[in-house]
Short mmCIF file of C-alpha atoms and ligand atoms in Angstrom, two decimals:
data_model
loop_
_atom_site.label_atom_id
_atom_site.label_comp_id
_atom_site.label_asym_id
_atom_site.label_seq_id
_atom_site.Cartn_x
_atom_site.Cartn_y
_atom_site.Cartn_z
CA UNK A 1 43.35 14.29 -34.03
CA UNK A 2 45.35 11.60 -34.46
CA UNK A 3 42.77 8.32 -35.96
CA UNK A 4 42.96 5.32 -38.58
CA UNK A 5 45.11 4.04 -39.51
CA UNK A 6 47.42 5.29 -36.72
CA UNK A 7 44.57 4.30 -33.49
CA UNK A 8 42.94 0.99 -34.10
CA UNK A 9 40.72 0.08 -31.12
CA UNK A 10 41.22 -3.48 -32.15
CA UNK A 11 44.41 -3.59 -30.99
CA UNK A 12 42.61 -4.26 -27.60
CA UNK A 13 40.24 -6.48 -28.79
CA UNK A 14 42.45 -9.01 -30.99
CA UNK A 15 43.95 -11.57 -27.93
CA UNK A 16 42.02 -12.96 -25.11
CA UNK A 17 44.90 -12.33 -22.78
CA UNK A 18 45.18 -8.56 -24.24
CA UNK A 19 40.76 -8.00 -23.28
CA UNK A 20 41.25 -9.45 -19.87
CA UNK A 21 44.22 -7.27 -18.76
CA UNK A 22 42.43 -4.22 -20.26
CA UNK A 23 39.53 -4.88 -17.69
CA UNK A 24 38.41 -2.88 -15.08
CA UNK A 25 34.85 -3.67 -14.15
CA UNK A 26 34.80 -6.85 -12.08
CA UNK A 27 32.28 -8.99 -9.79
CA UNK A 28 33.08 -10.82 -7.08
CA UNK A 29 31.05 -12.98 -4.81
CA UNK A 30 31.37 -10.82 -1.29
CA UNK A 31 29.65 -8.31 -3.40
CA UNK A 32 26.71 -9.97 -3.95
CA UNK A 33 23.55 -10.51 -1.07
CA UNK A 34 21.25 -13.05 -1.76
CA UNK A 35 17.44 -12.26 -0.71
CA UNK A 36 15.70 -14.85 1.15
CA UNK A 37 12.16 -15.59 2.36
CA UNK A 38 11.22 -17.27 5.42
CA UNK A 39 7.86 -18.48 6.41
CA UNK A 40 6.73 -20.96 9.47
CA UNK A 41 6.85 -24.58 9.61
CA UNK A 42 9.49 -27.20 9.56
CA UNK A 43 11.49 -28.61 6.63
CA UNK A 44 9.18 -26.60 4.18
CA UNK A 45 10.44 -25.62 1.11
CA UNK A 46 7.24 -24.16 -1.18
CA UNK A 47 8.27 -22.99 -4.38
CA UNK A 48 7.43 -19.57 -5.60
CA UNK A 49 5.75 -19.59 -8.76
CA UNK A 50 6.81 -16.53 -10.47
CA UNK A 51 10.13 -16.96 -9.42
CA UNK A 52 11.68 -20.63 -10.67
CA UNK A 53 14.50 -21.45 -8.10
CA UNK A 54 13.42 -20.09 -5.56
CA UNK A 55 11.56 -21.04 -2.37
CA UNK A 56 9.47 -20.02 0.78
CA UNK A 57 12.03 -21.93 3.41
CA UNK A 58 11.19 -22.62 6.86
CA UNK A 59 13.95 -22.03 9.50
CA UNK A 60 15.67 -25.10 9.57
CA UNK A 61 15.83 -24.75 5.44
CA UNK A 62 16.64 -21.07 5.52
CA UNK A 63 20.28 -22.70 7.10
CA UNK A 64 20.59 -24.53 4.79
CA UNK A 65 20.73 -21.73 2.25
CA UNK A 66 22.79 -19.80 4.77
CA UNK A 67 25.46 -22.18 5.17
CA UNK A 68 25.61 -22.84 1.24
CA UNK A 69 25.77 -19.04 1.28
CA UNK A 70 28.72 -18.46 3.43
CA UNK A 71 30.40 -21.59 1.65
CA UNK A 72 30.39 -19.71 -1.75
CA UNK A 73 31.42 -16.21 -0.14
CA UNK A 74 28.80 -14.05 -0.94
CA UNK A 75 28.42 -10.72 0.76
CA UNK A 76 25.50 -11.72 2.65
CA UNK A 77 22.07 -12.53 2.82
CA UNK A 78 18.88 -10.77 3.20
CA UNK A 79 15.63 -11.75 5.09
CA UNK A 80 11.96 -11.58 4.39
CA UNK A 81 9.44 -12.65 6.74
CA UNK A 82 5.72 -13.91 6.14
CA UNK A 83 4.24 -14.78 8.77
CA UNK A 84 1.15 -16.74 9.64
CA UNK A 85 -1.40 -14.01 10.87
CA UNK A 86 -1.20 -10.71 9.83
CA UNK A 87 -3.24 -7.76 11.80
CA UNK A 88 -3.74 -3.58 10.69
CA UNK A 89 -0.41 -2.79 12.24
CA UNK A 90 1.37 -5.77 11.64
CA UNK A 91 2.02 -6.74 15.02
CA UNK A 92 3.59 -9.62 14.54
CA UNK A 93 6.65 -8.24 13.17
CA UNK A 94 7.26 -6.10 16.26
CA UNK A 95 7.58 -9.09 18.37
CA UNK A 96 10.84 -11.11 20.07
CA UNK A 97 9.14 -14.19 18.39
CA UNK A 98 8.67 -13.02 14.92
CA UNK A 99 9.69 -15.31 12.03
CA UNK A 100 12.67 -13.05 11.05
CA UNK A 101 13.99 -13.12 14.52
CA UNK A 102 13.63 -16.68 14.98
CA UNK A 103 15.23 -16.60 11.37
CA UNK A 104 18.08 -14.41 12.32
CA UNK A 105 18.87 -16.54 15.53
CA UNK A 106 18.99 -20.03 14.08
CA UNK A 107 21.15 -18.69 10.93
CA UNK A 108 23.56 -17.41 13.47
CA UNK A 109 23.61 -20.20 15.79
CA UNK A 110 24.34 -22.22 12.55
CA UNK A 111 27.00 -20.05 10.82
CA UNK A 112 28.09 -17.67 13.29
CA UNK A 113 30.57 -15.13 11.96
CA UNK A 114 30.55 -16.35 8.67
CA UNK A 115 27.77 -14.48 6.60
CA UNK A 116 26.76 -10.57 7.42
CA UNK A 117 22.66 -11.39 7.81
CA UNK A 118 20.70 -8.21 6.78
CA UNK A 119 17.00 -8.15 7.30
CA UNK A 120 14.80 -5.76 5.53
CA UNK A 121 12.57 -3.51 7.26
CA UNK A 122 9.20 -3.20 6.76
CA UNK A 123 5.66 -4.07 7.01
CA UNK A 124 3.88 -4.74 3.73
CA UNK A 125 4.33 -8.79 4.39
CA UNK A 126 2.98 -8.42 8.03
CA UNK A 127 -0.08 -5.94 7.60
CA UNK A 128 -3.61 -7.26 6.54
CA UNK A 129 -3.68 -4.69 4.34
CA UNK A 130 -0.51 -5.09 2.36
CA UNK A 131 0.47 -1.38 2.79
CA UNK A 132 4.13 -0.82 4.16
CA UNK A 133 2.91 0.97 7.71
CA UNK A 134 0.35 1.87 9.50
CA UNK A 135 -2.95 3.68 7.89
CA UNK A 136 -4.80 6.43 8.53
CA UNK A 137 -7.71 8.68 6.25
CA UNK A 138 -6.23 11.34 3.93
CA UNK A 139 -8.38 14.77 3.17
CA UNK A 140 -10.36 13.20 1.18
CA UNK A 141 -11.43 10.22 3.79
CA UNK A 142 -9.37 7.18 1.92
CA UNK A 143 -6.76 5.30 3.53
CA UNK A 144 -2.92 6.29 3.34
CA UNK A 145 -0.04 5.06 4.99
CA UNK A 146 -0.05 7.55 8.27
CA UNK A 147 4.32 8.30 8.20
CA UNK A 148 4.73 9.26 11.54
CA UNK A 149 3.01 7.00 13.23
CA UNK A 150 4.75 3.88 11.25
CA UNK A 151 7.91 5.17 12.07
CA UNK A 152 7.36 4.49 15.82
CA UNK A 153 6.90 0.90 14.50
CA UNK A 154 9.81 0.75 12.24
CA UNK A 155 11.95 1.22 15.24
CA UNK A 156 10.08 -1.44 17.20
CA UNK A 157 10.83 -3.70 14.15
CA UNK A 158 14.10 -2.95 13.60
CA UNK A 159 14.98 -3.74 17.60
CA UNK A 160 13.15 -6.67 17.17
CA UNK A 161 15.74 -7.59 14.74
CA UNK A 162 19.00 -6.12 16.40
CA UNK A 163 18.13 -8.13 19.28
CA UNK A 164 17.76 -11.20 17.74
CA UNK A 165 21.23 -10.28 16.38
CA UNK A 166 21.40 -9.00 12.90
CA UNK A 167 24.12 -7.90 11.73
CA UNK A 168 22.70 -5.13 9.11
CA UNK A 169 19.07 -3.41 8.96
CA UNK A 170 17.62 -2.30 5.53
CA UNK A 171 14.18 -0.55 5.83
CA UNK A 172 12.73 -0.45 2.64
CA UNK A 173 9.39 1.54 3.40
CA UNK A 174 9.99 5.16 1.83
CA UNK A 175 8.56 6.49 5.12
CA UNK A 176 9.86 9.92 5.70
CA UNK A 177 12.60 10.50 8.55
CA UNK A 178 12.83 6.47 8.70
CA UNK A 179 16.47 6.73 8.95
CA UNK A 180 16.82 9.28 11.55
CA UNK A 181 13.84 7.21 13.77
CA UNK A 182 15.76 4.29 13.22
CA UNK A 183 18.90 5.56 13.56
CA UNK A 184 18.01 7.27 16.96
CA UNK A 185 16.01 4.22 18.06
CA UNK A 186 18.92 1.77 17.32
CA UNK A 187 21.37 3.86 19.27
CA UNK A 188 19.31 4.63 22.59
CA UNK A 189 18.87 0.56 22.57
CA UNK A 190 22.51 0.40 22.37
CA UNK A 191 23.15 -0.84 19.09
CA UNK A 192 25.10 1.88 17.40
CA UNK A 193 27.41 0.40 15.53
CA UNK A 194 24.80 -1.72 13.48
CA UNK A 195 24.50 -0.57 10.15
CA UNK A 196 21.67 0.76 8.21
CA UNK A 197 21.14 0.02 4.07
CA UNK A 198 18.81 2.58 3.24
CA UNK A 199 16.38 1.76 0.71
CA UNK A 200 16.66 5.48 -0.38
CA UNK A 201 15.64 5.83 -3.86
CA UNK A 202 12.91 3.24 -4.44
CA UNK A 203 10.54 3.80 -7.03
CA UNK A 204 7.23 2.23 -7.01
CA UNK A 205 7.70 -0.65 -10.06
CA UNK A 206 6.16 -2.80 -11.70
CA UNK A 207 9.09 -5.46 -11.75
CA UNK A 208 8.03 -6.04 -8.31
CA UNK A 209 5.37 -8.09 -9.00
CA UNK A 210 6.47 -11.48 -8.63
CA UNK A 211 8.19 -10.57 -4.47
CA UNK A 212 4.96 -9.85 -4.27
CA UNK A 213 3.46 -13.12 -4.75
CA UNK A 214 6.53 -14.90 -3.08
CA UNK A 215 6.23 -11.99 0.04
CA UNK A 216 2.16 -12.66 -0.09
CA UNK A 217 2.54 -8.43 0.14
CA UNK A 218 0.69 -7.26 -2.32
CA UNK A 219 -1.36 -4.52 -1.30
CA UNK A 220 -5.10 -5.12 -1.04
CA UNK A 221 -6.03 -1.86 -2.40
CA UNK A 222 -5.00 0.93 -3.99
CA UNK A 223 -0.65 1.18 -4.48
CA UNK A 224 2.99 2.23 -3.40
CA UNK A 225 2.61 5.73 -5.09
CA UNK A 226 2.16 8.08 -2.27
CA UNK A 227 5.68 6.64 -0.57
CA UNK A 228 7.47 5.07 -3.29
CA UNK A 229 9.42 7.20 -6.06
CA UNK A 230 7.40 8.07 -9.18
CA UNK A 231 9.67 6.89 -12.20
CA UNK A 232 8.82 9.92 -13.93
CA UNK A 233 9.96 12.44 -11.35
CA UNK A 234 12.59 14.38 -12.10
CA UNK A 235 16.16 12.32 -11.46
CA UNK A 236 16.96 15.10 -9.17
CA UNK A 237 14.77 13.90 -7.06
CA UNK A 238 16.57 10.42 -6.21
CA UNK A 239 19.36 12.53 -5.00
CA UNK A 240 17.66 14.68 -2.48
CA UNK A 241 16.34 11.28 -0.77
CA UNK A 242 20.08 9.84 -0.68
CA UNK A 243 21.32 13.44 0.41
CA UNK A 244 18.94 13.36 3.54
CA UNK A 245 19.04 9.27 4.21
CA UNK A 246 22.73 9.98 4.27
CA UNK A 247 22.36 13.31 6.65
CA UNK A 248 19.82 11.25 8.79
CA UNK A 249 23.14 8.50 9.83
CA UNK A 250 22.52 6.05 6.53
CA UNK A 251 25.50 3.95 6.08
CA UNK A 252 25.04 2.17 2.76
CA UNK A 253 22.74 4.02 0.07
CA UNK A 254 20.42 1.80 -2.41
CA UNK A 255 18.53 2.17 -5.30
CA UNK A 256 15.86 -0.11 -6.87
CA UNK A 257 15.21 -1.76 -9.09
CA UNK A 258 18.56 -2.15 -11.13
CA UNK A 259 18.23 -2.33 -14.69
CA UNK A 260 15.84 0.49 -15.64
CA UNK A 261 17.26 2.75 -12.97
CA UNK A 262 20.92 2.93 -13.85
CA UNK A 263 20.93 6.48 -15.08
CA UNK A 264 20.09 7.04 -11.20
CA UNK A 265 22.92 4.96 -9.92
CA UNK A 266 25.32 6.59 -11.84
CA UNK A 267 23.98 9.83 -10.66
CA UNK A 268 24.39 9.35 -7.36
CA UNK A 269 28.04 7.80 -7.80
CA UNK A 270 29.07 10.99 -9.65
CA UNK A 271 27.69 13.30 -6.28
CA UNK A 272 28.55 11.47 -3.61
CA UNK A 273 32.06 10.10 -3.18
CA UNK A 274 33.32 7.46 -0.74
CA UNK A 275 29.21 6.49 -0.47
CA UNK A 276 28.53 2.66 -0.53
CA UNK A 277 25.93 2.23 -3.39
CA UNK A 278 23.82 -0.69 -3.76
CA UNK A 279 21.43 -1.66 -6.33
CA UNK A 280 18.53 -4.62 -6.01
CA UNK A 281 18.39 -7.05 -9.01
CA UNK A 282 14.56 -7.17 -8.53
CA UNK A 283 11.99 -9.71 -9.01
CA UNK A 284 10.71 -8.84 -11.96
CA UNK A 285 14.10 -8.47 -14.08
CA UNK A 286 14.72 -12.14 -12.32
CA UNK A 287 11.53 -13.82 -13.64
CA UNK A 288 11.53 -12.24 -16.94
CA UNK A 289 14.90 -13.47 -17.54
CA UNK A 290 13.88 -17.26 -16.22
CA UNK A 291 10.96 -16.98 -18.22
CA UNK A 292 13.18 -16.46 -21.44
CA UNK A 293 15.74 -18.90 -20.60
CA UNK A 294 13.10 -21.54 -20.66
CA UNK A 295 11.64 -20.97 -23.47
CA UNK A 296 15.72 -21.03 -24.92
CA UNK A 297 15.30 -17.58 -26.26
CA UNK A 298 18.19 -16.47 -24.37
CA UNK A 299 21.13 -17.49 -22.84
CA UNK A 300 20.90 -16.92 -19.19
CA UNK A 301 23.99 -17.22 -17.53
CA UNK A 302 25.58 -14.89 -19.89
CA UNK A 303 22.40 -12.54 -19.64
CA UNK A 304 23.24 -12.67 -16.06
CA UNK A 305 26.67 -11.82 -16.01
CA UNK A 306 26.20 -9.25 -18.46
CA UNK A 307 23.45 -7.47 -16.61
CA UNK A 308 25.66 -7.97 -13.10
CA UNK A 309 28.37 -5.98 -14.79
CA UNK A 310 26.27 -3.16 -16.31
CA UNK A 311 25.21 -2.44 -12.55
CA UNK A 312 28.93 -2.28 -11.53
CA UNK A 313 29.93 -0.07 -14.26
CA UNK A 314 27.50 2.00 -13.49
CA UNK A 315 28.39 2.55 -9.93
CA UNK A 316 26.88 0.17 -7.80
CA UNK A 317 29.48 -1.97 -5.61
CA UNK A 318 27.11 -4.03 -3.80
CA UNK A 319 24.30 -5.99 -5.93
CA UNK A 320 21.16 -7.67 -4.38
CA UNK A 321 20.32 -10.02 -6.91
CA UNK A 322 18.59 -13.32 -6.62
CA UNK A 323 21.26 -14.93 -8.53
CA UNK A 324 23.60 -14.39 -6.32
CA UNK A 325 24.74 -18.32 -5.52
CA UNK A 326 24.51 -19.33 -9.76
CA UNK A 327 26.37 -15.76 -10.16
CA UNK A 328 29.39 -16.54 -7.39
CA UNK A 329 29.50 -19.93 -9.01
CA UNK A 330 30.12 -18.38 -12.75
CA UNK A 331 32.20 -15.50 -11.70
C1 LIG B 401 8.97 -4.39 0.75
C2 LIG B 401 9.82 -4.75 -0.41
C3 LIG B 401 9.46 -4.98 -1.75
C4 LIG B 401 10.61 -5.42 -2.40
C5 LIG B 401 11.62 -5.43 -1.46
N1 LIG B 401 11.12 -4.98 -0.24
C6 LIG B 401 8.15 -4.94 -2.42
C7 LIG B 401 7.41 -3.69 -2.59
O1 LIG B 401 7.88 -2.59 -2.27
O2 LIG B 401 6.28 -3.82 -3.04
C8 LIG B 401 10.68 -5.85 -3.84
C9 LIG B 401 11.78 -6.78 -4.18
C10 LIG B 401 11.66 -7.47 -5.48
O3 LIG B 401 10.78 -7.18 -6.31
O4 LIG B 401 12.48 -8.35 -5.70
N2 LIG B 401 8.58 -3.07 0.86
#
């Protein structure tokens, strides 16, 4: 083998202009889908506490990000509703007059063709409980999330949506068969050629934390574990939920949270070929980051940019990240 003083890696490294031609793993704005939360009211903008920049926006604010959105390029947005009563089967999210529709409506009145407008699917924000479906009593009488009978309401939602004229649909409940049901539902109602971003391998986290403050979703008892991913099942495991999301008709595969989970990503890049990957930037790798910037322990924009990058090398093309507008601005 040919080494020193023949190879020296350097070489690469000396010239600025030498490092940015040798290059290959690049952002870009279109890339990147900013999350978004939208609540009732008019010209409210109520700051979330865990998470410093961002807001719950009423409607007529929530256009305001839109439209700064499409001005800066970005790949899109995505919606989260919480609305102002919630109910045991989160009713409210399965009607024509739900926040997110009303959302969805005004944002596309505003900016038309100009920013794809994904909502995410599901019902933790809307339920009394905080669980992500419906309940019902397991074997040993305490509640559990019944699957079946939320995915009849995952469809409803997801209509709800379609109708109100979204452009993508991203359920995020790790309900069984949730992409078939939705995928079946979508296409009897005559919107087949809307596109579904599976959450598919979404393990139950601790970094989610502070959505769940600004999503007012936290669960009111018990946890995620018996439908989201246990962190310490085997990795194998994250592939068998892509492989069937992806038999069931999903279009766009996703795996969350980012940063800890980038063995997974790069997983499923190596198995499945030509598959759009996406990865969420979560809440909790957003406020920890924040919360170090402001105590000047680190440098954020570079922490950013840095941690943006890792998730592209590692497979992902498509990044939700709530520093998507700072990160289009830097890039
Ligand atoms: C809803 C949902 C959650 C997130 C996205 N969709 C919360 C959860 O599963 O508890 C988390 C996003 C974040 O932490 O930024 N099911």
């Amino acid at each position: 083998m040919v080494t020193f003083p023949t190879i020296r890696l350097r070489r690469l490294r000396y010239e600025p202009k030498v490092r940015r031609l040798v290059r290959e793993t690049m952002l870009s704005p279109d890339k990147l889908i900013l999350p978004l939360f939208v609540r009732p009211g008019n010209a409210v903008r109520k700051p979330i506490g865990s998470m410093p920049g961002h807001f719950q926006l009423s409607v007529d604010e929530l256009v305001k990000e839109a439209e700064e959105a499409a001005a800066l390029g970005l790949g899109g947005i995505i919606l989260f509703g919480i609305p102002d009563t919630k109910d045991a089967e989160g009713s409210t999210a399965m009607s024509d007059s739900s926040i997110v529709a009303a959302a969805v409506r005004a944002v596309k009145q505003a900016v038309g063709n100009r920013l794809l407008v994904i909502t995410d699917v599901c019902f933790c924000e809307y339920t009394d409980h905080g669980h992500c479906g419906v309940l019902c009593r397991n074997k040993h009488g305490e509640f559990s999330v019944d699957n079946d009978a939320t995915l009849v309401n995952i469809i409803k939602q997801a209509l709800v949506h379609c109708r109100a004229g979204a452009d993508m649909i991203a359920p995020s409940g790790m309900i069984d068969g949730m992409i078939k049901a939705l995928r079946t539902g979508m296409d009897d109602a005559g919107f087949s050629s809307v596109p579904i971003m599976s959450y598919a391998a979404k393990y139950a986290s601790a970094f989610y934390g502070p959505f769940r403050e600004a999503a007012e979703s936290t669960p009111q008892f018990g946890d995620r574990r018996s439908y989201q991913m246990d962190p310490s099942s085997a990795a194998g495991q994250a592939l068998r939920e892509v492989e069937l999301d992806l038999a069931e008709g999903a279009d766009i595969i996703m795996v969350k949270p980012a940063l800890a989970y980038l063995d997974i990503v790069r997983l499923i890049r190596d198995r499945f070929e030509g598959v759009p990957i996406a990865v969420y930037n979560v809440s909790g790798e957003y406020s920890m980051v924040k919360a170090a910037a402001e105590r000047g322990w680190i440098d954020e924009q570079a922490v950013v940019l840095e941690s943006l990058t890792a998730m592209t090398r590692a497979g992902a093309g498509i990044i939700l990240t709530y520093w998507a507008k700072e990160a289009a601005k830097l890039i």
